[in-house]
Coordinates of C-alpha atoms and ligand atoms in Angstrom, one line a residue:
X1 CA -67.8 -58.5 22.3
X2 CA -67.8 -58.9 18.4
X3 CA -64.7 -60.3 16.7
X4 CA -63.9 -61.1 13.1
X5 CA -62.7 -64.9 13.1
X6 CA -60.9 -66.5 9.8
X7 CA -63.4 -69.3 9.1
X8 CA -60.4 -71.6 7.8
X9 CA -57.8 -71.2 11.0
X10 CA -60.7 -70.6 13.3
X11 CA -58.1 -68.2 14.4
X12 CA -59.3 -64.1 15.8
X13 CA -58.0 -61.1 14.0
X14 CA -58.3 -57.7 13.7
X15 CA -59.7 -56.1 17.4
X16 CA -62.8 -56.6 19.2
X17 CA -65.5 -54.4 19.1
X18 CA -68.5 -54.1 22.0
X19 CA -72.2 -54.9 20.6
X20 CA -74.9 -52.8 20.3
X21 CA -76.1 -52.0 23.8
X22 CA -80.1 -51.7 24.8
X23 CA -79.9 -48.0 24.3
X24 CA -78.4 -48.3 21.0
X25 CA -80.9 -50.9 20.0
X26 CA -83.8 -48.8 20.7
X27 CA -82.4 -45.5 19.3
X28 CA -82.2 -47.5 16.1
X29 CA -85.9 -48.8 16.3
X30 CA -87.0 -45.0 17.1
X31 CA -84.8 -43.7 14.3
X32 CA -87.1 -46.3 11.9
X33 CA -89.9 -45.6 13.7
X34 CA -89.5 -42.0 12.4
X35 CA -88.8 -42.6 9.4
X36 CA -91.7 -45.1 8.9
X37 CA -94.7 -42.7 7.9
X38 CA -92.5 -40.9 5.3
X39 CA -91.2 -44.2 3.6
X40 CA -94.4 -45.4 3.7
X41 CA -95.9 -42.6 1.6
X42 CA -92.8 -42.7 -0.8
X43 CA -93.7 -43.9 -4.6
X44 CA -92.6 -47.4 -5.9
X45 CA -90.9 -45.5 -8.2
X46 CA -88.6 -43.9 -5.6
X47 CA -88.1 -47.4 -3.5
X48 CA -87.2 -48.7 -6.9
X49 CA -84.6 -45.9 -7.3
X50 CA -83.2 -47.2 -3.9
X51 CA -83.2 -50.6 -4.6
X52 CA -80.9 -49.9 -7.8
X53 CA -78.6 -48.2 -6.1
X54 CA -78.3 -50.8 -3.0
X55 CA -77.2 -52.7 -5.6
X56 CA -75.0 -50.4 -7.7
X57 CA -73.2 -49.7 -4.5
X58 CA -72.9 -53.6 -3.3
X59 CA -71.4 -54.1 -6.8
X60 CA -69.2 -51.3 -6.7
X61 CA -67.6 -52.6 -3.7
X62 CA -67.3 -55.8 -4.8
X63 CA -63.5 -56.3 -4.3
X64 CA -63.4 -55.1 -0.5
X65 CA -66.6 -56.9 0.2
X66 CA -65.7 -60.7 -1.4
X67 CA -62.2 -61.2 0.0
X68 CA -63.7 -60.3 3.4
X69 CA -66.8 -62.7 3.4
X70 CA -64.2 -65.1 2.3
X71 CA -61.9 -64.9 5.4
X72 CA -65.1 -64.6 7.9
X73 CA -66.8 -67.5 6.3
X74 CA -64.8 -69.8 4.3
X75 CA -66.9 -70.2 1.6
X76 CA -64.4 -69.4 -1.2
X77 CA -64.1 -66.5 -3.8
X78 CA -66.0 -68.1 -6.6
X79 CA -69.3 -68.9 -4.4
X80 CA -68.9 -65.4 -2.7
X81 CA -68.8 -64.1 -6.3
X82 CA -72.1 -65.8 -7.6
X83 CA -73.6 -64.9 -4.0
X84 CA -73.2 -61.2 -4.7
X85 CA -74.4 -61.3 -8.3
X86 CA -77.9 -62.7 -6.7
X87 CA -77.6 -60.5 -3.9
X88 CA -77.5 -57.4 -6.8
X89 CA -80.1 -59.4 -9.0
X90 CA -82.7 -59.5 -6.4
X91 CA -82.4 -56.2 -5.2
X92 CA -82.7 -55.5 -8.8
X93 CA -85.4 -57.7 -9.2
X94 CA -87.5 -56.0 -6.5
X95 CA -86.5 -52.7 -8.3
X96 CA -88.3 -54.3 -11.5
X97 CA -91.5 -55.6 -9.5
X98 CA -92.4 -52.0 -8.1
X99 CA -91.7 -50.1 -11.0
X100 CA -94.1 -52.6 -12.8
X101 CA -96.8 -51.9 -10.3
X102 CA -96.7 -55.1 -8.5
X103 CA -96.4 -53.7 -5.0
X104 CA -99.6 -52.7 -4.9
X105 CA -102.3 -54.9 -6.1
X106 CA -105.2 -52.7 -6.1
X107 CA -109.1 -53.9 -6.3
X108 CA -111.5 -51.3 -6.9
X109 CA -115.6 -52.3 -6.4
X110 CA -118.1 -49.6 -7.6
X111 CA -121.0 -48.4 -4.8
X112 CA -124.2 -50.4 -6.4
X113 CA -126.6 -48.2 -6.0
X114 CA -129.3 -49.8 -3.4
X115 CA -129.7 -52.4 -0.1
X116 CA -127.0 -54.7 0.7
X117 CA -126.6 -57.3 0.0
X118 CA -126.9 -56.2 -3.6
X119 CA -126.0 -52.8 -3.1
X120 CA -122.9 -51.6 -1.8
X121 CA -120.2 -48.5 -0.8
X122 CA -117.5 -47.9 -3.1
X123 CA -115.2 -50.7 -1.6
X124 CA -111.0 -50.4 -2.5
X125 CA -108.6 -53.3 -1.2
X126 CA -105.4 -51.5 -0.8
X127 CA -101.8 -53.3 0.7
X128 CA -100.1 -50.8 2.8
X129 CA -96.6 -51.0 4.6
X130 CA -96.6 -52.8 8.4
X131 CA -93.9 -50.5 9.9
X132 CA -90.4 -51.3 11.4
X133 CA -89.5 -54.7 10.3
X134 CA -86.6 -56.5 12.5
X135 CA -84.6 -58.2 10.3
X136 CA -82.1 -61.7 11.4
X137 CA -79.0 -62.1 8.8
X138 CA -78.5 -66.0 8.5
X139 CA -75.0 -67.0 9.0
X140 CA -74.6 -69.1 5.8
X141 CA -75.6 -66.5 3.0
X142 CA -73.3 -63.4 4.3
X143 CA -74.7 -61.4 1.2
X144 CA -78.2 -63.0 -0.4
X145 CA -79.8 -63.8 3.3
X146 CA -77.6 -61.1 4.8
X147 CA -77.7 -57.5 5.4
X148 CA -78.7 -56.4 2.2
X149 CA -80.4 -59.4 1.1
X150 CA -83.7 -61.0 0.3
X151 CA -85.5 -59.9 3.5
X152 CA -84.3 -56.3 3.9
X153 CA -84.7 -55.7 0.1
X154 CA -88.3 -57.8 0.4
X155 CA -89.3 -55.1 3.2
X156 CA -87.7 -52.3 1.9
X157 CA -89.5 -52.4 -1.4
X158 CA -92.9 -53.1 0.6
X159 CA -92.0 -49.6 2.0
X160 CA -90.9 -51.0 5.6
X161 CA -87.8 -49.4 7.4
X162 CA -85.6 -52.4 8.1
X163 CA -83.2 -53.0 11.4
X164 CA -81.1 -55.4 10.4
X165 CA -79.2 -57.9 13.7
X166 CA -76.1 -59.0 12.5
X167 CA -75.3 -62.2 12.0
X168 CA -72.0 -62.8 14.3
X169 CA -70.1 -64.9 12.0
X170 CA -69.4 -62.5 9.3
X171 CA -69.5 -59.3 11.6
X172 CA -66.6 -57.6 9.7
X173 CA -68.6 -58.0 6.3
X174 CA -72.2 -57.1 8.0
X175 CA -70.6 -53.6 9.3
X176 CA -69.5 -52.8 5.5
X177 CA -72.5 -53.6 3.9
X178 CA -74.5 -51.6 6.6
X179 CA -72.5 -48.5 6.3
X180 CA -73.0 -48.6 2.2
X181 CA -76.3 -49.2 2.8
X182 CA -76.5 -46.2 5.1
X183 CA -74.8 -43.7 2.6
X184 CA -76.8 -44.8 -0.2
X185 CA -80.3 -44.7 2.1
X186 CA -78.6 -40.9 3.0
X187 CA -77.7 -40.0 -0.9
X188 CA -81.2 -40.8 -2.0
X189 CA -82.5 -38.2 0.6
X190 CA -84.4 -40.7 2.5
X191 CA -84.4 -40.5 6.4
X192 CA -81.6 -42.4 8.4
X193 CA -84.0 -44.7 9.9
X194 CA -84.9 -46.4 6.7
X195 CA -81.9 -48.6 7.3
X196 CA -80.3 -49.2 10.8
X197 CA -77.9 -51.8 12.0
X198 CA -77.6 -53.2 15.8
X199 CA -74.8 -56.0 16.2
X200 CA -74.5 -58.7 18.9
X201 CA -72.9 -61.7 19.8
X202 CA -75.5 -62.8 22.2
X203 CA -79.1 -63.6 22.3
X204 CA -80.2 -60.6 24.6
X205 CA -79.8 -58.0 21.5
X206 CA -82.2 -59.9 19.3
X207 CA -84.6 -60.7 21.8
X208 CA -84.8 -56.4 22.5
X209 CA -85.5 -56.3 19.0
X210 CA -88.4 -58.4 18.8
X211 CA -89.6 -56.7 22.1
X212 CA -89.0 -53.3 21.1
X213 CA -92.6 -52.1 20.9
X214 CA -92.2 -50.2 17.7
X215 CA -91.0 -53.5 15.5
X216 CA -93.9 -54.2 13.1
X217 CA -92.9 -57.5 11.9
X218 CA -89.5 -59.6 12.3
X219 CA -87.9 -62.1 9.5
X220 CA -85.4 -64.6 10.6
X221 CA -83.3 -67.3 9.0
X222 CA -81.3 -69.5 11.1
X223 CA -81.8 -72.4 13.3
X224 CA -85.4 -74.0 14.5
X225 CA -84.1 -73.4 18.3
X226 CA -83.1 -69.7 17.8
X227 CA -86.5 -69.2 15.3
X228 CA -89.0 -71.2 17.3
X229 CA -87.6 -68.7 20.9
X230 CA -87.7 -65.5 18.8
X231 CA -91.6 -66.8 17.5
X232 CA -92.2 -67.1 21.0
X233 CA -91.0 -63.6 22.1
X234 CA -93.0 -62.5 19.1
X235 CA -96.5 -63.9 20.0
X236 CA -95.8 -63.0 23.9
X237 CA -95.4 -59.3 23.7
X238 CA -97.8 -56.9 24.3
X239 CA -98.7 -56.5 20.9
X240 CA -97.8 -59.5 18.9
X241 CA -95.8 -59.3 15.9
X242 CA -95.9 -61.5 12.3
X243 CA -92.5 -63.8 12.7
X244 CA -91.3 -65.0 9.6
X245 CA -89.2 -67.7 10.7
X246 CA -87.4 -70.1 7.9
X247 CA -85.4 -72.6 9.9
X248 CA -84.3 -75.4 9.4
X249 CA -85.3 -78.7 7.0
X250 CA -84.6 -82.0 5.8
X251 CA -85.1 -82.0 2.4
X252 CA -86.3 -85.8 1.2
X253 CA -85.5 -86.8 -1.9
X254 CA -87.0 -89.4 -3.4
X255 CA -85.7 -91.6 -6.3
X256 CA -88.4 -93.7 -7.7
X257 CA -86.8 -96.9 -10.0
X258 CA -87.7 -95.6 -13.3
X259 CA -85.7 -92.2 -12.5
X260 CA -82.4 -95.0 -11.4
X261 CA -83.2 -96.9 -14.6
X262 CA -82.2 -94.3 -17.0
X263 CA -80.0 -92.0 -15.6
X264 CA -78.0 -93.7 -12.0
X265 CA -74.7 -92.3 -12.7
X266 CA -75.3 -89.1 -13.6
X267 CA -78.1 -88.6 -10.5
X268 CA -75.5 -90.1 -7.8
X269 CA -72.7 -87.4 -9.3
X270 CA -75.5 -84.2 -8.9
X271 CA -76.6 -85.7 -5.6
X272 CA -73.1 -86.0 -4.2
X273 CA -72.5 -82.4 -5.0
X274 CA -75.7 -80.9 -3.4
X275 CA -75.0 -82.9 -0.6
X276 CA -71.9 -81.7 0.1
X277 CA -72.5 -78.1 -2.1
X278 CA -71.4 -75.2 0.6
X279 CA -70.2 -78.0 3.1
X280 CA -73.7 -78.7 3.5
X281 CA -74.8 -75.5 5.1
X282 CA -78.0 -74.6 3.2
X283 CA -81.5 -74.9 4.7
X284 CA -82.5 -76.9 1.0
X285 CA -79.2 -79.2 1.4
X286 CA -80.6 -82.9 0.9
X287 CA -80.6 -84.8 4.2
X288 CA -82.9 -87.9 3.7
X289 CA -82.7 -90.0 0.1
X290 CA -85.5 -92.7 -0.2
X291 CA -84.2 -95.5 -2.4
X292 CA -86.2 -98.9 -3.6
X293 CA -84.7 -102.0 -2.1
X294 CA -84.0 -103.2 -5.6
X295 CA -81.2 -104.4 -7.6
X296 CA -81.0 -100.1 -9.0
X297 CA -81.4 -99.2 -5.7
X298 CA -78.6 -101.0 -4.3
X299 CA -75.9 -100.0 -7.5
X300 CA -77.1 -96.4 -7.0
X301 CA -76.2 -96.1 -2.8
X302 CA -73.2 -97.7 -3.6
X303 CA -72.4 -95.0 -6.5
X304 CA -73.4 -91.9 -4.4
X305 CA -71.2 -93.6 -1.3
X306 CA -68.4 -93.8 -3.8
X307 CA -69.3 -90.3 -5.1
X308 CA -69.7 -88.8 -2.0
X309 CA -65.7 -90.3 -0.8
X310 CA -64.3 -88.2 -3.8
X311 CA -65.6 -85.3 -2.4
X312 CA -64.0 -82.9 0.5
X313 CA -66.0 -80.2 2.1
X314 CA -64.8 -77.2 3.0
X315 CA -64.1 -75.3 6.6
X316 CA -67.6 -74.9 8.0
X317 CA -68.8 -71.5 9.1
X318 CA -68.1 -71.2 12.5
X319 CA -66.7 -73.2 15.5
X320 CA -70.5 -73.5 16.6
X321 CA -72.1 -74.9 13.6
X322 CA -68.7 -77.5 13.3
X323 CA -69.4 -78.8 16.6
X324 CA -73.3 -79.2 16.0
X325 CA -72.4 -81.3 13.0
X326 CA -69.8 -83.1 14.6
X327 CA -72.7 -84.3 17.4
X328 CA -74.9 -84.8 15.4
X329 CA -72.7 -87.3 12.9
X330 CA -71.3 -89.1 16.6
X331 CA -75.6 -89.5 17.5
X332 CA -75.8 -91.4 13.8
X333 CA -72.4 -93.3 14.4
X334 CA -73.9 -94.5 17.7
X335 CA -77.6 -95.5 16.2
X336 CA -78.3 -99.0 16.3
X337 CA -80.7 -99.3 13.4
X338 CA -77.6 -97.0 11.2
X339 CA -75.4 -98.7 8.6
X340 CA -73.0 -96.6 8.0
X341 CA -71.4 -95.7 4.2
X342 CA -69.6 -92.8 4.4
X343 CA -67.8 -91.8 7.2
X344 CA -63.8 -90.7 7.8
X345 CA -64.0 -89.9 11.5
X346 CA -60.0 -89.5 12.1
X347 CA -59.8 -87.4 9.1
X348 CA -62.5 -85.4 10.2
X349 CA -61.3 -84.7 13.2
X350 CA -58.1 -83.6 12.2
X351 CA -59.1 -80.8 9.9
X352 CA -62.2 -79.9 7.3
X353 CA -65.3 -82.2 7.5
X354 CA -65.7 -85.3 5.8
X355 CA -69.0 -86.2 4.1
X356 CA -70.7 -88.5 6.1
X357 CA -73.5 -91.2 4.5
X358 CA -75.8 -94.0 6.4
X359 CA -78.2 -96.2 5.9
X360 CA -81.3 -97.2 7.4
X361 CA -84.7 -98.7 6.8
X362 CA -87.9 -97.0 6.5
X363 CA -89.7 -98.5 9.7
X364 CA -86.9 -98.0 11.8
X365 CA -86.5 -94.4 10.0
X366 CA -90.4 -93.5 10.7
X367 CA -90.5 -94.6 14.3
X368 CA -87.6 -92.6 15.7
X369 CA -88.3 -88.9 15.7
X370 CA -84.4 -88.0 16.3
X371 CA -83.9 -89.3 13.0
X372 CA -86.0 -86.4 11.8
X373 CA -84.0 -83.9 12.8
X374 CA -81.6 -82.0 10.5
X375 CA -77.9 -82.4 10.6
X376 CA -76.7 -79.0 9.5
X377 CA -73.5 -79.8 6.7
X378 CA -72.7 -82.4 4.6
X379 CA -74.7 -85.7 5.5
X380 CA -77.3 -87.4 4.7
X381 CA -79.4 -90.6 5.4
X382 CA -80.3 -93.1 3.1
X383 CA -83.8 -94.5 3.3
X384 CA -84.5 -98.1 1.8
X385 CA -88.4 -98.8 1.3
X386 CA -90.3 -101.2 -0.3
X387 CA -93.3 -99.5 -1.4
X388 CA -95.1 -96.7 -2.6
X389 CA -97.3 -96.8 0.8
X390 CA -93.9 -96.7 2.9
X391 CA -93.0 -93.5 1.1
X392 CA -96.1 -91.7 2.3
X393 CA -95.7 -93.0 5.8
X394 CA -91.8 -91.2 5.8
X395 CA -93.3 -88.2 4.2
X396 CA -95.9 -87.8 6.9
X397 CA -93.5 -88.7 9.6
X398 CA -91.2 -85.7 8.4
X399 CA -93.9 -83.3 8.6
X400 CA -92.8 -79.7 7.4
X401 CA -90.1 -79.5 4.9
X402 CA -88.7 -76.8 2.9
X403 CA -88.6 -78.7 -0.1
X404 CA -89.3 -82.5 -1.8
X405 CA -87.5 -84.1 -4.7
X406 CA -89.2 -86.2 -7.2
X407 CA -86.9 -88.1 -9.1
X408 CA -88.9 -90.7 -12.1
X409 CA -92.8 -89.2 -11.5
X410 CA -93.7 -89.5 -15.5
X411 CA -93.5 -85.9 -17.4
X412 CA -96.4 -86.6 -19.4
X413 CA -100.0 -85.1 -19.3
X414 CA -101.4 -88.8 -18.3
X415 CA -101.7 -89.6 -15.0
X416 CA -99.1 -91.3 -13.2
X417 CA -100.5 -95.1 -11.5
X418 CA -101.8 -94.6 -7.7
X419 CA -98.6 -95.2 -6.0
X420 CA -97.1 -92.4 -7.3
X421 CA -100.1 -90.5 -7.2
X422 CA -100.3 -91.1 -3.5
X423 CA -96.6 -89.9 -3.6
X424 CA -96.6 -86.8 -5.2
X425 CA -100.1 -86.0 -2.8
X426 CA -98.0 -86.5 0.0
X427 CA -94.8 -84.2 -1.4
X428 CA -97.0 -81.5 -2.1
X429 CA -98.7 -81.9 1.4
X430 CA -95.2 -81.3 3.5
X431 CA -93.1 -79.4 1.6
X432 CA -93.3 -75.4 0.0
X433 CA -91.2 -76.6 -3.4
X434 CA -91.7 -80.2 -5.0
X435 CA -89.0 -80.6 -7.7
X436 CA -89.1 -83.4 -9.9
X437 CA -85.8 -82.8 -11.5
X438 CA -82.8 -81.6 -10.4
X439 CA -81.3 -81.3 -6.8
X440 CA -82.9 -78.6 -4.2
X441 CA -79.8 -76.7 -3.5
X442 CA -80.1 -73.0 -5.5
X443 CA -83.3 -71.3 -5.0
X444 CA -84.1 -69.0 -8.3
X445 CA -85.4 -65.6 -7.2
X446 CA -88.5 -65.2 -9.0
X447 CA -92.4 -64.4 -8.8
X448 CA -93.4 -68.1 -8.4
X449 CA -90.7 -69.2 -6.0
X450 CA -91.9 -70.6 -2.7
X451 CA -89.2 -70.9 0.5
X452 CA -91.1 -72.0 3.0
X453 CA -93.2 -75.3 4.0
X454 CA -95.3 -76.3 6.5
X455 CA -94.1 -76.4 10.5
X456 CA -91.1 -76.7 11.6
X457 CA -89.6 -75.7 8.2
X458 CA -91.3 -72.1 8.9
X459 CA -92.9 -70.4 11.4
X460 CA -95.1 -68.9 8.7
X461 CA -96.0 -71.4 5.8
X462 CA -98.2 -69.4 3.9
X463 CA -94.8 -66.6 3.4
X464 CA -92.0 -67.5 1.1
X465 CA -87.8 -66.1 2.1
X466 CA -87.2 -66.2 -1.6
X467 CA -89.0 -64.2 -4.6
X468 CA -90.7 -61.4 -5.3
X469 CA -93.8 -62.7 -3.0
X470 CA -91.5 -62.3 -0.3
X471 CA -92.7 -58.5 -0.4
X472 CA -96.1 -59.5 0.7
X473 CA -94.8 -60.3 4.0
X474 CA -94.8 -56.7 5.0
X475 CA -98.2 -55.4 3.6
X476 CA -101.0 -55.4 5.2
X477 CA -104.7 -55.8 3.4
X478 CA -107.1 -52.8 4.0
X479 CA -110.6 -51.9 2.9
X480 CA -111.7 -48.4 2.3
X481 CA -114.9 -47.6 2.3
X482 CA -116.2 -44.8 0.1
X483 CA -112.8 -43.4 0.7
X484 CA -111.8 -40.0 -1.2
X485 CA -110.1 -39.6 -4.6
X486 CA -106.9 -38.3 -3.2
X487 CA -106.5 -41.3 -0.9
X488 CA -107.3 -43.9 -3.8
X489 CA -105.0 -42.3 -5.8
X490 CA -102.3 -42.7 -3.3
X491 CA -103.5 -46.2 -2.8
X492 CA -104.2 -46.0 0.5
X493 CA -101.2 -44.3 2.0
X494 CA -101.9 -40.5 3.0
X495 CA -99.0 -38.2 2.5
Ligands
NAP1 P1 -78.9 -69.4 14.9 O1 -78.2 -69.9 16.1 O2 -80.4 -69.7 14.9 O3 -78.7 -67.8 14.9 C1 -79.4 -67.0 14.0 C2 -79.6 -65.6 14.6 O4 -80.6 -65.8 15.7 C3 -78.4 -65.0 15.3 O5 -78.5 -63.7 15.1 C4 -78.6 -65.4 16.7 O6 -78.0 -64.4 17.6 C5 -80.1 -65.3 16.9 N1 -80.6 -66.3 17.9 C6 -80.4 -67.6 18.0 N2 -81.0 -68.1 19.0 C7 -81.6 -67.1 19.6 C8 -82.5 -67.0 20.8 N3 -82.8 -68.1 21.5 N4 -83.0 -65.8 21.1 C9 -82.6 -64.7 20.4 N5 -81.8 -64.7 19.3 C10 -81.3 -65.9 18.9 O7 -78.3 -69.9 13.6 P2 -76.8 -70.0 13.1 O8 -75.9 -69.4 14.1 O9 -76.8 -69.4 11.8 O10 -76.5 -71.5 12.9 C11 -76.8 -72.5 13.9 C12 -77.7 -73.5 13.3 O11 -78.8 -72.9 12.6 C13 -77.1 -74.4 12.2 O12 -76.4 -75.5 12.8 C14 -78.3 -74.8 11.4 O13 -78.9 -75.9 12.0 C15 -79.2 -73.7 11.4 N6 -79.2 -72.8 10.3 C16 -80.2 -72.9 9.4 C17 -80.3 -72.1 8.3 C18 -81.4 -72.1 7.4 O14 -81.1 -71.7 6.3 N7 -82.6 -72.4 7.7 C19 -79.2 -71.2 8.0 C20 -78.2 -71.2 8.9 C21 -78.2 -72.0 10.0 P3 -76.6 -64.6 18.2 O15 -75.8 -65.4 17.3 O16 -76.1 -63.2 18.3 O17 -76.8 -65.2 19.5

């Protein structure tokens, strides 16, 4: 059964409702398995006109919608507010991208007349929609990584039907947004499976949906056990599927001693706040901050502890998520090689979470793997090294990571010396985004974003979550060969 749960009592209300049974889930993949020829053959121009009115209608109900994500999710008004102004923006934004033509990138080659190699057919390179995409809501963004955020506008505007799962925490909120989306798919004139919605409180309904045979392609956001089972599923079936899986990351930050130099007070404050920005529940949310062992090293851990005290997260998502980041602080209280700095465990366990900061030192940190692994909500580790050369080593010993922050790599058109050479080499090596200002919590929607990084960050590094790119996910390349006018003009998608 589904419930709505207030995300600050952890308290039920409102009644239950049943999920979406294996029937329902795969009248709702044949509905958008109909639908999938016509939407494929619609113009940017109409997908566009969609788009714009997702979001005209997700504004419109702006003052149901907000109060709502608010008591499912705790995330406060204000947040919720900006949320749905990006959620708008990027469906929007996908609006803009079509009706500029960037959809379909479209390479035309000539026949040269005579024998290949030097001769050739008249070859077009055309991007046409994969089909059905299956789409996972993440539980932390109940609007921009929700129902009608950056995946199902991403897929829509690729010209993909979309069934969107749910995400359980905010199920209240998911079944509004899908039944606006719905009206608006049905007041454009577009067919009913364009947008369908399956709900479930269990692992069985998304695991039909990757399985249904008719899914094309399936984006997730969520957690690396849930993505890496689904990725599984995905590659098993009888036809395997492209997962898109962004899970979960780390985030290192890196403050070399020139960045502490200038500007410690004011980079402790910002840190603080990403660290504990949302409770902590974002995949970019900082989770590993390497620090000289120096005299500014020392003054700046100590700032960001104190920093970090002042602060008080809010109620966490769900009564899951708060017990994964209460085991995984207990795992760090109960490290040997740990010191910790910030930690309130009585106050914690009487009511919201307290920040929670430790140390430890860069061999110990490289050479134990659980140390690695993210813990989901505000807390991160501290990592003292000593050189330039110890950096790398943690860099490579993370692996995949959605992003890297620089902090102190020289702005200037001259090149830096070779130890941070070697570290900025390594940054871009393990993460999708290398920032070297600024904290990597708030991912701008744009056309040169990247949200994604190598394994186990994603399932599919070369894909970004976030941006208008995030449309290439759902076209597929083709070459036609001395293909008619008609088709070319339709650029590869008959009528
Ligand atoms: P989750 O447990 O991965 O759930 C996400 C979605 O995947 C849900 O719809 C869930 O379905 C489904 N799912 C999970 N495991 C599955 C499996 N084995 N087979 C089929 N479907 C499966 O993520 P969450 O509930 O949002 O949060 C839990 C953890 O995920 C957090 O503690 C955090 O580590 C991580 N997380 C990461 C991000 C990110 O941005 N990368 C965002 C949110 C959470 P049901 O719930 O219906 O079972």
């Amino acid at each position: 059964m589904l419930q709505s749960i207030d995300a600050r009592t952890g308290q039920p209300y409102g009644e239950p409702w049943p999920e979406s049974t294996p029937a329902q889930i795969d009248a709702a993949v044949a509905q958008a398995a109909t639908a999938a020829d016509a939407f494929a053959a619609t113009s940017a121009a109409e997908r566009a006109a969609l788009l714009r009115a997702l979001a005209d209608a997700v504004q419109a109900a702006r003052a149901e919608l907000v109060p709502l994500a608010d008591r499912e999710t705790g995330l406060g008004l204000p947040r919720l507010e900006g949320e749905l102004d990006r959620t708008t923006f990027q469906l929007r934004g996908f609006a803009d991208v079509l009706e500029a033509g960037g959809a379909h990138p479209f390479l035309d080659e000539d026949t040269v007349a005579g024998a290949p190699p030097a001769g050739r057919p008249r070859m077009t390179r055309v991007r046409i929609p994969l089909g059905p995409v299956a789409m996972f809501s993440a539980s932390n963004f109940p609007f921009a990584f929700s129902v009608l955020g950056g995946d199902t506008a991403s897929a829509l505007a690729a010209g993909c039907p979309v069934v969107v799962k749910a995400h359980p925490a905010h199920p209240g909120l998911s079944r509004q947004v899908a039944a606006i989306a719905s009206k608006v798919v049905a007041a454009q004139g577009l067919p009913e499976g364009v947008f369908r919605f399956v709900e479930g409180g269990s692992i069985e309904v998304g695991v039909h949906l990757v399985q249904a045979p008719a899914i094309a392609a399936a984006a997730f956001t969520g957690s690396f056990k849930g993505g890496v089972a689904l990725a599984k599923i995905a590659g098993e079936r009888p036809r395997p599927i492209p997962f898109y899986g962004e899970l979960g990351s780390i985030n290192p930050l890196v403050a070399l001693p020139a960045a502490l130099e200038k500007d410690s007070a004011s980079l402790a404050q910002s840190l603080a706040g990403s660290i504990c920005l949302g409770s902590g529940q974002f995949c970019t949310s900082p989770g590993v901050i390497v620090v000289w062992k120096d005299a500014g090293g020392d003054a700046f851990v100590a700032d960001l502890a104190a920093k970090l005290q002042a602060l008080a997260p809010h109620a966490m998502l769900t009564g899951g998520i708060r017990g994964a980041f209460d085991r995984g602080i207990a795992a760090w209280r109960g490290h040997g090689q740990l010191t910790v700095l910030v930690d309130d465990a009585e106050a914690s366990a009487a009511g919201t979470p307290r920040p929670f900061l430790a140390e430890v030192q860069a061999g110990d940190f490289i050479a134990d793997h659980r140390l690695h692994e993210e813990v989901f909500g505000s807390a991160a580790l501290v990592v003292r090294v000593g050189s330039a050369d110890e950096v790398v080593a943690l860099l490579k010993a993370i692996g995949g990571t959605l992003t890297a922050t620089l902090w102190g790599v020289p702005a200037g058109v001259e090149l830096p010396d070779e130890g941070t050479l070697g570290i900025v080499r390594a940054a871009t090596q393990v993460a999708g985004r290398v920032l070297f200002s600024g904290v990597p919590t708030g991912v701008a929607v744009t056309a040169a974003q990247h949200h994604g990084g190598p394994y186990p960050s994603t399932t599919a590094p070369f894909t970004t979550s976030v941006g208008y790119a995030a449309m290439e996910r759902f076209l597929r390349p083709l070459a036609l060969q001395d293909a008619p006018g008609w088709l070319v003009a339709r650029e590869g998608v008959p009528v």
